Coordinates of C-alpha atoms in Angstrom, one line a residue:
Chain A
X222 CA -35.8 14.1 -79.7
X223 CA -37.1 11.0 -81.4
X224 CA -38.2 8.3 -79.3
X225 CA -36.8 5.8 -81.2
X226 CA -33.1 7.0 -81.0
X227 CA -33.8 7.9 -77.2
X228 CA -35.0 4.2 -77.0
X229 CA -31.5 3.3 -78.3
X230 CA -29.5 5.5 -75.6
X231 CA -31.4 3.4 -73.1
X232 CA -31.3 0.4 -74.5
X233 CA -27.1 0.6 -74.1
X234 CA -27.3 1.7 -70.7
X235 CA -28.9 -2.0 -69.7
X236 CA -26.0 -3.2 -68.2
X237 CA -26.5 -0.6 -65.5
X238 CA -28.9 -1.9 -63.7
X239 CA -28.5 -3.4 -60.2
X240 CA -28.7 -7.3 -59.6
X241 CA -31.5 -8.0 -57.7
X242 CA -35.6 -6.4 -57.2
X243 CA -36.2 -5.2 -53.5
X244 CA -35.2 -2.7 -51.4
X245 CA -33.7 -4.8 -48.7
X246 CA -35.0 -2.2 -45.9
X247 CA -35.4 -5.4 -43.6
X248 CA -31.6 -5.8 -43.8
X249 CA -30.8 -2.1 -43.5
X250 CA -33.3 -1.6 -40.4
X251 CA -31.7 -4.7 -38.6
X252 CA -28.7 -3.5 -38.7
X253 CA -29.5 0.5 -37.8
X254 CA -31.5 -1.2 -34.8
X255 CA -28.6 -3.4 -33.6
X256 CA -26.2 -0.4 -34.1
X257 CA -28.7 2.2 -32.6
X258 CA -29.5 -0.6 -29.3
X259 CA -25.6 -1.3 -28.7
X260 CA -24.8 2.9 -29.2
X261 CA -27.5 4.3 -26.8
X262 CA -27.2 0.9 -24.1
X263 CA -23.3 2.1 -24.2
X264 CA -24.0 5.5 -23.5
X265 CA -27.1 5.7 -21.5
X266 CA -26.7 1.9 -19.8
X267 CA -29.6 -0.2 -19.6
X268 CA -32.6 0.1 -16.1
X269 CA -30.6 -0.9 -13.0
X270 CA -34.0 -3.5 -12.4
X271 CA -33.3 -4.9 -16.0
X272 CA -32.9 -8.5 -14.7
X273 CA -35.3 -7.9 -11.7
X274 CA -38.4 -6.0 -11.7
X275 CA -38.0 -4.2 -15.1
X276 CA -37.2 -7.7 -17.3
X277 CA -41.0 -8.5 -17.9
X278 CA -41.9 -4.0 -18.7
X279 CA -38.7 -4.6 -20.9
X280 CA -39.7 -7.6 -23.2
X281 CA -42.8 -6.3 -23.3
X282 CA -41.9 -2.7 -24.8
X283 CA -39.1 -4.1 -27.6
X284 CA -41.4 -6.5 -28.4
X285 CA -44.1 -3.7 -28.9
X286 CA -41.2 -1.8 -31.0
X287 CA -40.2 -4.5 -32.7
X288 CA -43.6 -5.4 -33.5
X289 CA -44.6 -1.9 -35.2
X290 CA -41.1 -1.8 -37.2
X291 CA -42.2 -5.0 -38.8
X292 CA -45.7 -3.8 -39.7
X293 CA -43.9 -0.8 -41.0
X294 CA -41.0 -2.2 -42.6
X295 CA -43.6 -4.6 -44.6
X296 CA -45.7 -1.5 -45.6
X297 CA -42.5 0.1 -46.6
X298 CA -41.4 -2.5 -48.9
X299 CA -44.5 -3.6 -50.6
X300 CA -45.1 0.2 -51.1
X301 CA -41.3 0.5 -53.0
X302 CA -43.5 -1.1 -56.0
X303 CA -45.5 1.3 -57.9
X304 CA -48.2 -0.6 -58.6
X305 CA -48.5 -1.2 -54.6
X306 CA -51.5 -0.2 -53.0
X307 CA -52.1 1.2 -49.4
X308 CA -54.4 -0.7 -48.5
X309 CA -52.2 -3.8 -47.2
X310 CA -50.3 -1.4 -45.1
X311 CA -53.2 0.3 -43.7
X312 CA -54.4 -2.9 -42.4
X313 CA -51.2 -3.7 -40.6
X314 CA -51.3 0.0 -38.6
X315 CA -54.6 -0.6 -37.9
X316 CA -54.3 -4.4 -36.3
X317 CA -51.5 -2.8 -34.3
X318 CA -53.2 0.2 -33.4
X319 CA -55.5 -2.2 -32.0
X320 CA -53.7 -4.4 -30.3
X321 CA -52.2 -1.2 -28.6
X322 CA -55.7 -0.1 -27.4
X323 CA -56.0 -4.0 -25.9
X324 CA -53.4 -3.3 -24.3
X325 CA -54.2 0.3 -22.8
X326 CA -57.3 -1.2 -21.2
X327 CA -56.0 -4.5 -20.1
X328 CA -53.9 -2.4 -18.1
X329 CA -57.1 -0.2 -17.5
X330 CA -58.7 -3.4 -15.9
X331 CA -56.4 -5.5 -14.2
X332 CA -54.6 -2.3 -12.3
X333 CA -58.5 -0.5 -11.9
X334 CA -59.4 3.2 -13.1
X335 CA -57.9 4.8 -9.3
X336 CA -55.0 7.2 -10.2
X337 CA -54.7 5.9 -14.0
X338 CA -53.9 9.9 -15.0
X339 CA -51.7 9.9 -12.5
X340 CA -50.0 6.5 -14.3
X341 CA -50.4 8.0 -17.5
X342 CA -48.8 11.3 -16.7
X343 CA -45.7 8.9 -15.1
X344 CA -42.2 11.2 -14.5
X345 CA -40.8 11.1 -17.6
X346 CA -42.4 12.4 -21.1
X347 CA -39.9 15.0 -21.6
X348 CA -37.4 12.4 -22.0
X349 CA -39.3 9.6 -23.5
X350 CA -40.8 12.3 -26.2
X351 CA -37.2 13.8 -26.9
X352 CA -35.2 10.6 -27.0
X353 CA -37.3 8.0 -29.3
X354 CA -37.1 10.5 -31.7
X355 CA -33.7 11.4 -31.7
X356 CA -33.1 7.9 -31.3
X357 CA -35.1 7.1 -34.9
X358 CA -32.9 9.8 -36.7
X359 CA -30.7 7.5 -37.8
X360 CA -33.1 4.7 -38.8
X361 CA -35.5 7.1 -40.6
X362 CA -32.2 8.5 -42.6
X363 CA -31.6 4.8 -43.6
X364 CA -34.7 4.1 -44.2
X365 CA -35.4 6.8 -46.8
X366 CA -32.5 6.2 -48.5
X367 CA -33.3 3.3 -49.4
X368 CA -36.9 3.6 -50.3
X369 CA -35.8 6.2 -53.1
X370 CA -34.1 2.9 -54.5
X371 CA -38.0 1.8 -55.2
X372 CA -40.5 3.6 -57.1
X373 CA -43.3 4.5 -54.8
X374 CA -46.2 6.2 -55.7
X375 CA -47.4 7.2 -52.5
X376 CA -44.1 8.8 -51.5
X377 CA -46.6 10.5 -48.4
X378 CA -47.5 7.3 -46.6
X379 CA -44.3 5.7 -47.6
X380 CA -42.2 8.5 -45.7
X381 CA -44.4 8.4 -43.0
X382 CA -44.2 4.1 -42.6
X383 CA -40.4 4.5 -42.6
X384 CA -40.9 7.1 -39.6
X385 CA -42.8 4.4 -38.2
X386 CA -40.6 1.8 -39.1
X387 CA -37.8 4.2 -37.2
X388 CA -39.7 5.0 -34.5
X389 CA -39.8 1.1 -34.1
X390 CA -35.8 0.7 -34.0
X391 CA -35.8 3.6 -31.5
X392 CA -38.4 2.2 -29.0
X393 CA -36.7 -1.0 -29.1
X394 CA -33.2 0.7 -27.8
X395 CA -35.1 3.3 -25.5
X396 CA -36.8 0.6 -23.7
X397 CA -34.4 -1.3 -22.4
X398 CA -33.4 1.9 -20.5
X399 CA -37.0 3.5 -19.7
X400 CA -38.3 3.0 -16.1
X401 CA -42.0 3.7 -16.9
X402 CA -43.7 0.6 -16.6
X403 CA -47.5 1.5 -16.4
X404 CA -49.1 0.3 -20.0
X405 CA -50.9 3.3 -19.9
X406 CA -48.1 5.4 -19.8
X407 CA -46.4 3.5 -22.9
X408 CA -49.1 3.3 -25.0
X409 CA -49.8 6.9 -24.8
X410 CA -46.3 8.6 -25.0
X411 CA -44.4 6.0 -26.9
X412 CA -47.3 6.3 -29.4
X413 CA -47.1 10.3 -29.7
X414 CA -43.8 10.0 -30.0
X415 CA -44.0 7.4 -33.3
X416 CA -46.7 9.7 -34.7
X417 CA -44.2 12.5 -34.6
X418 CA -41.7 10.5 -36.1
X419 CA -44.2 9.4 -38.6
X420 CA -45.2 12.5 -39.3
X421 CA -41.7 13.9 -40.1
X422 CA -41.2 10.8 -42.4
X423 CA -44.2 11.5 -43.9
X424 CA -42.5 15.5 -44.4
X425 CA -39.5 13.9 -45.7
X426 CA -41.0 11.6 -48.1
X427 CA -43.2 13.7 -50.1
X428 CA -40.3 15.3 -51.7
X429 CA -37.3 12.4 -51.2
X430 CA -39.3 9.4 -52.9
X431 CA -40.2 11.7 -56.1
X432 CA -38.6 9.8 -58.9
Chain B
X23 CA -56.5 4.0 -66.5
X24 CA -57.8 0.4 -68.1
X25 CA -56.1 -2.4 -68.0
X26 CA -56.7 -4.7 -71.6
X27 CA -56.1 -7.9 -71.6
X28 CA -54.3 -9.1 -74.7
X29 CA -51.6 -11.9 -75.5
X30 CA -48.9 -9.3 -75.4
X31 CA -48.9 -8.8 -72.2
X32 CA -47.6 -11.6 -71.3
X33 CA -45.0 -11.4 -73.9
X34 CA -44.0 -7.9 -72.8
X35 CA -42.9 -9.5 -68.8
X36 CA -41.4 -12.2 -71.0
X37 CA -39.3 -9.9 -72.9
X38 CA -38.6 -7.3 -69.7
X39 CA -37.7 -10.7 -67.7
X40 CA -34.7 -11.3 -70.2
X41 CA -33.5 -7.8 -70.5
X42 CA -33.2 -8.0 -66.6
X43 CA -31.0 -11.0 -67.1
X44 CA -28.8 -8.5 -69.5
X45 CA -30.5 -9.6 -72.8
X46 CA -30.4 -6.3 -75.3
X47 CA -32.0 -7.2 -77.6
X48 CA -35.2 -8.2 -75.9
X49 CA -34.8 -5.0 -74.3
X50 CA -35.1 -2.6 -77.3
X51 CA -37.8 -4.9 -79.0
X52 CA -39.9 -4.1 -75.1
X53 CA -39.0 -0.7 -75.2
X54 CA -40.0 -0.6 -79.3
X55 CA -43.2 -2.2 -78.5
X56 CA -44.5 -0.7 -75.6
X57 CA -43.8 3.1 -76.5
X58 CA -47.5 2.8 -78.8
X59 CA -49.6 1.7 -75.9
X60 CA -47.6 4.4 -73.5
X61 CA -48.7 6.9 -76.7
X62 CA -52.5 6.0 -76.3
X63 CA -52.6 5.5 -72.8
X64 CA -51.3 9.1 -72.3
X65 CA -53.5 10.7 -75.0
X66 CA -56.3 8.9 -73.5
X67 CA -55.8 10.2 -70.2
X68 CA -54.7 13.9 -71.8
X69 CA -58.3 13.8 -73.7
X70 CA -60.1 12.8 -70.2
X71 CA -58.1 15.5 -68.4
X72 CA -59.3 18.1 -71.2
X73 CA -55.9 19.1 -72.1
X74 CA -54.2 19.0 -75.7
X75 CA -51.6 17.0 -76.7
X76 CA -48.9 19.2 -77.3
X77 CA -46.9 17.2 -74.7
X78 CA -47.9 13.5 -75.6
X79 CA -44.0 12.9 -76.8
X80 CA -42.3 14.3 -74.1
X81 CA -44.2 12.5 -71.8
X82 CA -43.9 9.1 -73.2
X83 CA -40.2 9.5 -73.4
X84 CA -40.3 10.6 -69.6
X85 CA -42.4 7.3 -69.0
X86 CA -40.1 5.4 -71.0
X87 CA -36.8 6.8 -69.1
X88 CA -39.0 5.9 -65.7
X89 CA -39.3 2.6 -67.1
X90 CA -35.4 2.3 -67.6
X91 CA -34.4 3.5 -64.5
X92 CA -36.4 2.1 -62.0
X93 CA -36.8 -1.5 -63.6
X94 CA -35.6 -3.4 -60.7
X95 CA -38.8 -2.4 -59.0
X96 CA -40.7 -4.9 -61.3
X97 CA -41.6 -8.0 -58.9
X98 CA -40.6 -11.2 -61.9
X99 CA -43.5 -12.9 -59.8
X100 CA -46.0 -10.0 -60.7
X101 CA -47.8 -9.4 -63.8
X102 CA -45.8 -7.1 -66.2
X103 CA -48.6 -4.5 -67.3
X104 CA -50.2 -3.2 -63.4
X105 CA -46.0 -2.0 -63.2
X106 CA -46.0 -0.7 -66.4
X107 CA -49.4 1.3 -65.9
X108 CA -48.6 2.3 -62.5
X109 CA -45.1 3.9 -64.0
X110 CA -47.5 5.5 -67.1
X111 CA -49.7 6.9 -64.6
X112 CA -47.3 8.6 -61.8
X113 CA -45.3 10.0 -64.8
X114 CA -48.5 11.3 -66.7
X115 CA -49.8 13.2 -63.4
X116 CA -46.5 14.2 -62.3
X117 CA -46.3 15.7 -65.8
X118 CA -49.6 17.3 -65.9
X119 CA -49.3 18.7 -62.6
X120 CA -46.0 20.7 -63.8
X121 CA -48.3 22.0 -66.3
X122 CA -50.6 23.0 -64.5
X123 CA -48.3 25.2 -61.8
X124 CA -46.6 26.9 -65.1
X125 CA -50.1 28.9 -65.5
X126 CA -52.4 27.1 -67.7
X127 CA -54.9 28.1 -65.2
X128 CA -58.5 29.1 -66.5
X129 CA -58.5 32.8 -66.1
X130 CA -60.0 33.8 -69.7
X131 CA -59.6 33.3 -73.2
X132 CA -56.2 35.4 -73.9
X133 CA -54.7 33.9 -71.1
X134 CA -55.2 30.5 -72.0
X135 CA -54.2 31.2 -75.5
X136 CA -50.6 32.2 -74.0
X137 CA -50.5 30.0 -71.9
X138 CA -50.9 27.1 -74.6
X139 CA -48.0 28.8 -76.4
X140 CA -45.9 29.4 -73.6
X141 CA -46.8 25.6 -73.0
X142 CA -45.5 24.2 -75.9
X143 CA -42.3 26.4 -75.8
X144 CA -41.7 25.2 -72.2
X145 CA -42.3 21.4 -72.5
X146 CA -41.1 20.6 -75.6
X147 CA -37.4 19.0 -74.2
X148 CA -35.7 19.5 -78.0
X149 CA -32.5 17.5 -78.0
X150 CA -30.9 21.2 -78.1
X151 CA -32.3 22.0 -74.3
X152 CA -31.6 18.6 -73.5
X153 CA -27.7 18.6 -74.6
X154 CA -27.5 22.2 -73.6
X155 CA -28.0 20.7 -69.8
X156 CA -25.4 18.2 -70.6
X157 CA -21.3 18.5 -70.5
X158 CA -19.6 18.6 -73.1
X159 CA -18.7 15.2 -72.7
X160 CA -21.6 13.2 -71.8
X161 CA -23.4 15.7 -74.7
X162 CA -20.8 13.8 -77.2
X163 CA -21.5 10.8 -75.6
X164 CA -25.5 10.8 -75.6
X165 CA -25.0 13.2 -79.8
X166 CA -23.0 9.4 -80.9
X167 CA -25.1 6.6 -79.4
X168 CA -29.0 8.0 -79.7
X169 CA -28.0 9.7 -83.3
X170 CA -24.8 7.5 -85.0
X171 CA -26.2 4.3 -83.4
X172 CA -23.1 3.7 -81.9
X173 CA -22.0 1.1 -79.2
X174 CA -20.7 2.2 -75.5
X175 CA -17.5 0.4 -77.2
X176 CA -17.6 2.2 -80.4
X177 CA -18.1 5.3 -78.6
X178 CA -14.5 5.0 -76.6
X179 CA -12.3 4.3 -79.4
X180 CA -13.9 7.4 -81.6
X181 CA -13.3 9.7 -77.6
X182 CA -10.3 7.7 -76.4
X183 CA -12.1 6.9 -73.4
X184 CA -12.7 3.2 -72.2
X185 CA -16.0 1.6 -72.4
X186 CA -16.4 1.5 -68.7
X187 CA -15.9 5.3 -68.5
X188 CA -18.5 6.1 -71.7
X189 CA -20.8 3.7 -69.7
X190 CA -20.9 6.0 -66.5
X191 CA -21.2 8.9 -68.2
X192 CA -24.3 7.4 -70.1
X193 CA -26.2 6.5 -66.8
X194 CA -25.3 10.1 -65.3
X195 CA -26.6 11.6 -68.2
X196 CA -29.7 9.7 -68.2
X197 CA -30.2 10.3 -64.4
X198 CA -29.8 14.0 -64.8
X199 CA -32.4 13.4 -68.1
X200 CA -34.6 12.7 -65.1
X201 CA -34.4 15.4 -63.5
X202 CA -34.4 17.7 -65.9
X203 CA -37.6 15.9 -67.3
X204 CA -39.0 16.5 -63.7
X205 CA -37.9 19.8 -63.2
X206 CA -38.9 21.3 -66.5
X207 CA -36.1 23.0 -68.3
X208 CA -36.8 25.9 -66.1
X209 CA -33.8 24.2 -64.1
X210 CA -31.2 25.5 -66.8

């Protein structure tokens, strides 16, 4: 096949292309997360201490969700470019990763080392471990689908920030519900159970995102 | 791989800016233009990898359909040629790779010898393999435009289709030209 007659068969399928550059994953994952929150609150009802005891654990773990599906989701995108490097992405796990261990031992501190296994071990990681990541099914579905509208070259790490990203939606629905309210606990469980989101992104993506 | 700097760069985002805006013609002058510096950019990196360059076409044409189909991935606010090279590159290795698992492995001299051979019958995407994989009608389709020059207009009044219809046929075609550039033509 000549390249200059293939170059004409592409040239007439120009008009194809779709309007605008971006992956819009933002817009996607805001609306998985608001139909994943309102779906599992309906079915699974929210803490029965939500505007009590529970308000202040509450805020704190969506906002912890929220916070790692935004470093993800930013990863994500940037990464849809092929020219993207990991590097930018990288930064943002680490900063949260970070923050998460702040937390962990501010809790550590202010509540003293007496019993903190005990805390840490809490009643339920059976549920929390099953449920985040059914609950980030959905989201990482989305979330693929529309990374293979970019061109990443690092279709690994990609896969595994839209698990992230997922995991993210999921926490912010789960813990609205979840009684745990040791730091401790959270950090550690909420954590294993993004990483095995992550990790089955990260499955997913190397052979989704090929292009 | 190095990234030059000349003047056409900047002409080459110019040009890929207006074809995103629907401009043709810019678009076949970019796609003209760049296919040389794909074609030493991928026999550079053939020569580095110590392999020959029985594939250089094929690949370019692969980089070149990449280019078409994931264009909207260009950022306008980003140079043009880091996209373009990034593209080049994950095509080039992608390419290789597939090489590579279809046995030109260094085991000794005959087997290499084959294995060139059975290279160049394997990777060498002749428009025959290439319409083989294609129905009958997007084969007419893809035989009239690349080969008569013809229009997505021209091409339904000589099939009695509408130009819509010729134009989604095209962009199949070319999607499953993907694949079957990624898949090796193994896949028939």
């Amino acid at each position: 096949m000549k390249t200059e007659n293939f170059i004409r068969l592409l040239a007439e399928d120009l008009p194809s292309g779709p309007a605008r550059q971006g992956i819009a994953l933002t817009r996607w994952m805001s609306a998985t997360a608001l139909a994943t929150g309102a779906a599992f609150l309906l079915f699974a009802g929210a803490r029965a201490d939500l505007l009590g005891g529970g308000l202040l654990p509450s805020i704190m773990k969506v906002f912890m969700g929220a916070l790692l599906a935004w470093a993800a989701i930013g990863g994500a995108t940037s990464l849809a470019r092929p020219e993207a490097s990991v590097v930018q992405p990288l930064r943002r796990l680490v900063t949260f990763a970070a923050f998460l261990a702040f937390l962990f031992a501010t809790e550590l501190v202010f509540r003293g080392l007496d019993g903190w296994l005990v805390r840490m071990f809490g009643k339920s990681i059976v549920g929390c471990l099953t449920v985040i990541p059914l609950l980030a099914l959905l989201p990482l579905v989305v979330s693929l689908h529309a990374l293979r509208g970019g061109a990443t070259t690092s279709p690994t790490f990609a896969g595994g920030l839209a698990g992230l990203a997922s995991a993210g939606v999921a926490i912010i629905a789960y813990g609205v519900f979840c009684t745990e309210d040791s730091l401790v606990f959270v950090a550690t469980w909420y954590s294993l159970a993004a990483i095995m989101v992550a990790g089955l992104g990260a499955v997913l993506g190397r052979t989704l995102l090929r292009w | 791989m190095q990234e030059r700097r000349f003047g056409y760069e900047e002409e080459w985002g110019r040009l890929m800016r207006l074809a995103l805006d629907g401009d043709a013609l810019a678009y076949r002058t970019l796609l003209g233009a760049i296919a040389p510096h794909l074609r030493n950019t991928v026999r550079r990196f053939l020569a580095r990898s110590g392999r020959g360059t029985a594939d250089l076409e094929d690949i370019v044409q692969e980089i070149l359909l990449a280019v078409h189909l994931k264009r909207a991935t260009w950022d306008r606010s980003l140079p043009f040629m880091p996209w373009l090279n990034a593209v080049a590159r994950y095509k080039t290795i992608d390419a290789l790779r597939r090489a590579g698992i279809r046995g030109e492995v260094e085991l000794d001299g005959l087997a290499d010898t084959l294995a060139a051979q059975e290279g160049q019958e394997d990777h060498t995407l002749d428009s025959k393999r290439i319409l083989q994989a294609l129905e009958a009608r997007q084969r007419d389709i893809v035989e009239q435009i690349m080969l008569m020059g013809r229009s997505a207009a021209e091409v339904g009044s000589a099939l009695g289709m509408s130009e819509g219809a010729v134009r989604v046929a095209l962009h199949r075609s070319l999607k499953k030209l993907a694949t079957i550039f990624r898949t090796g033509s193994h896949e028939n």
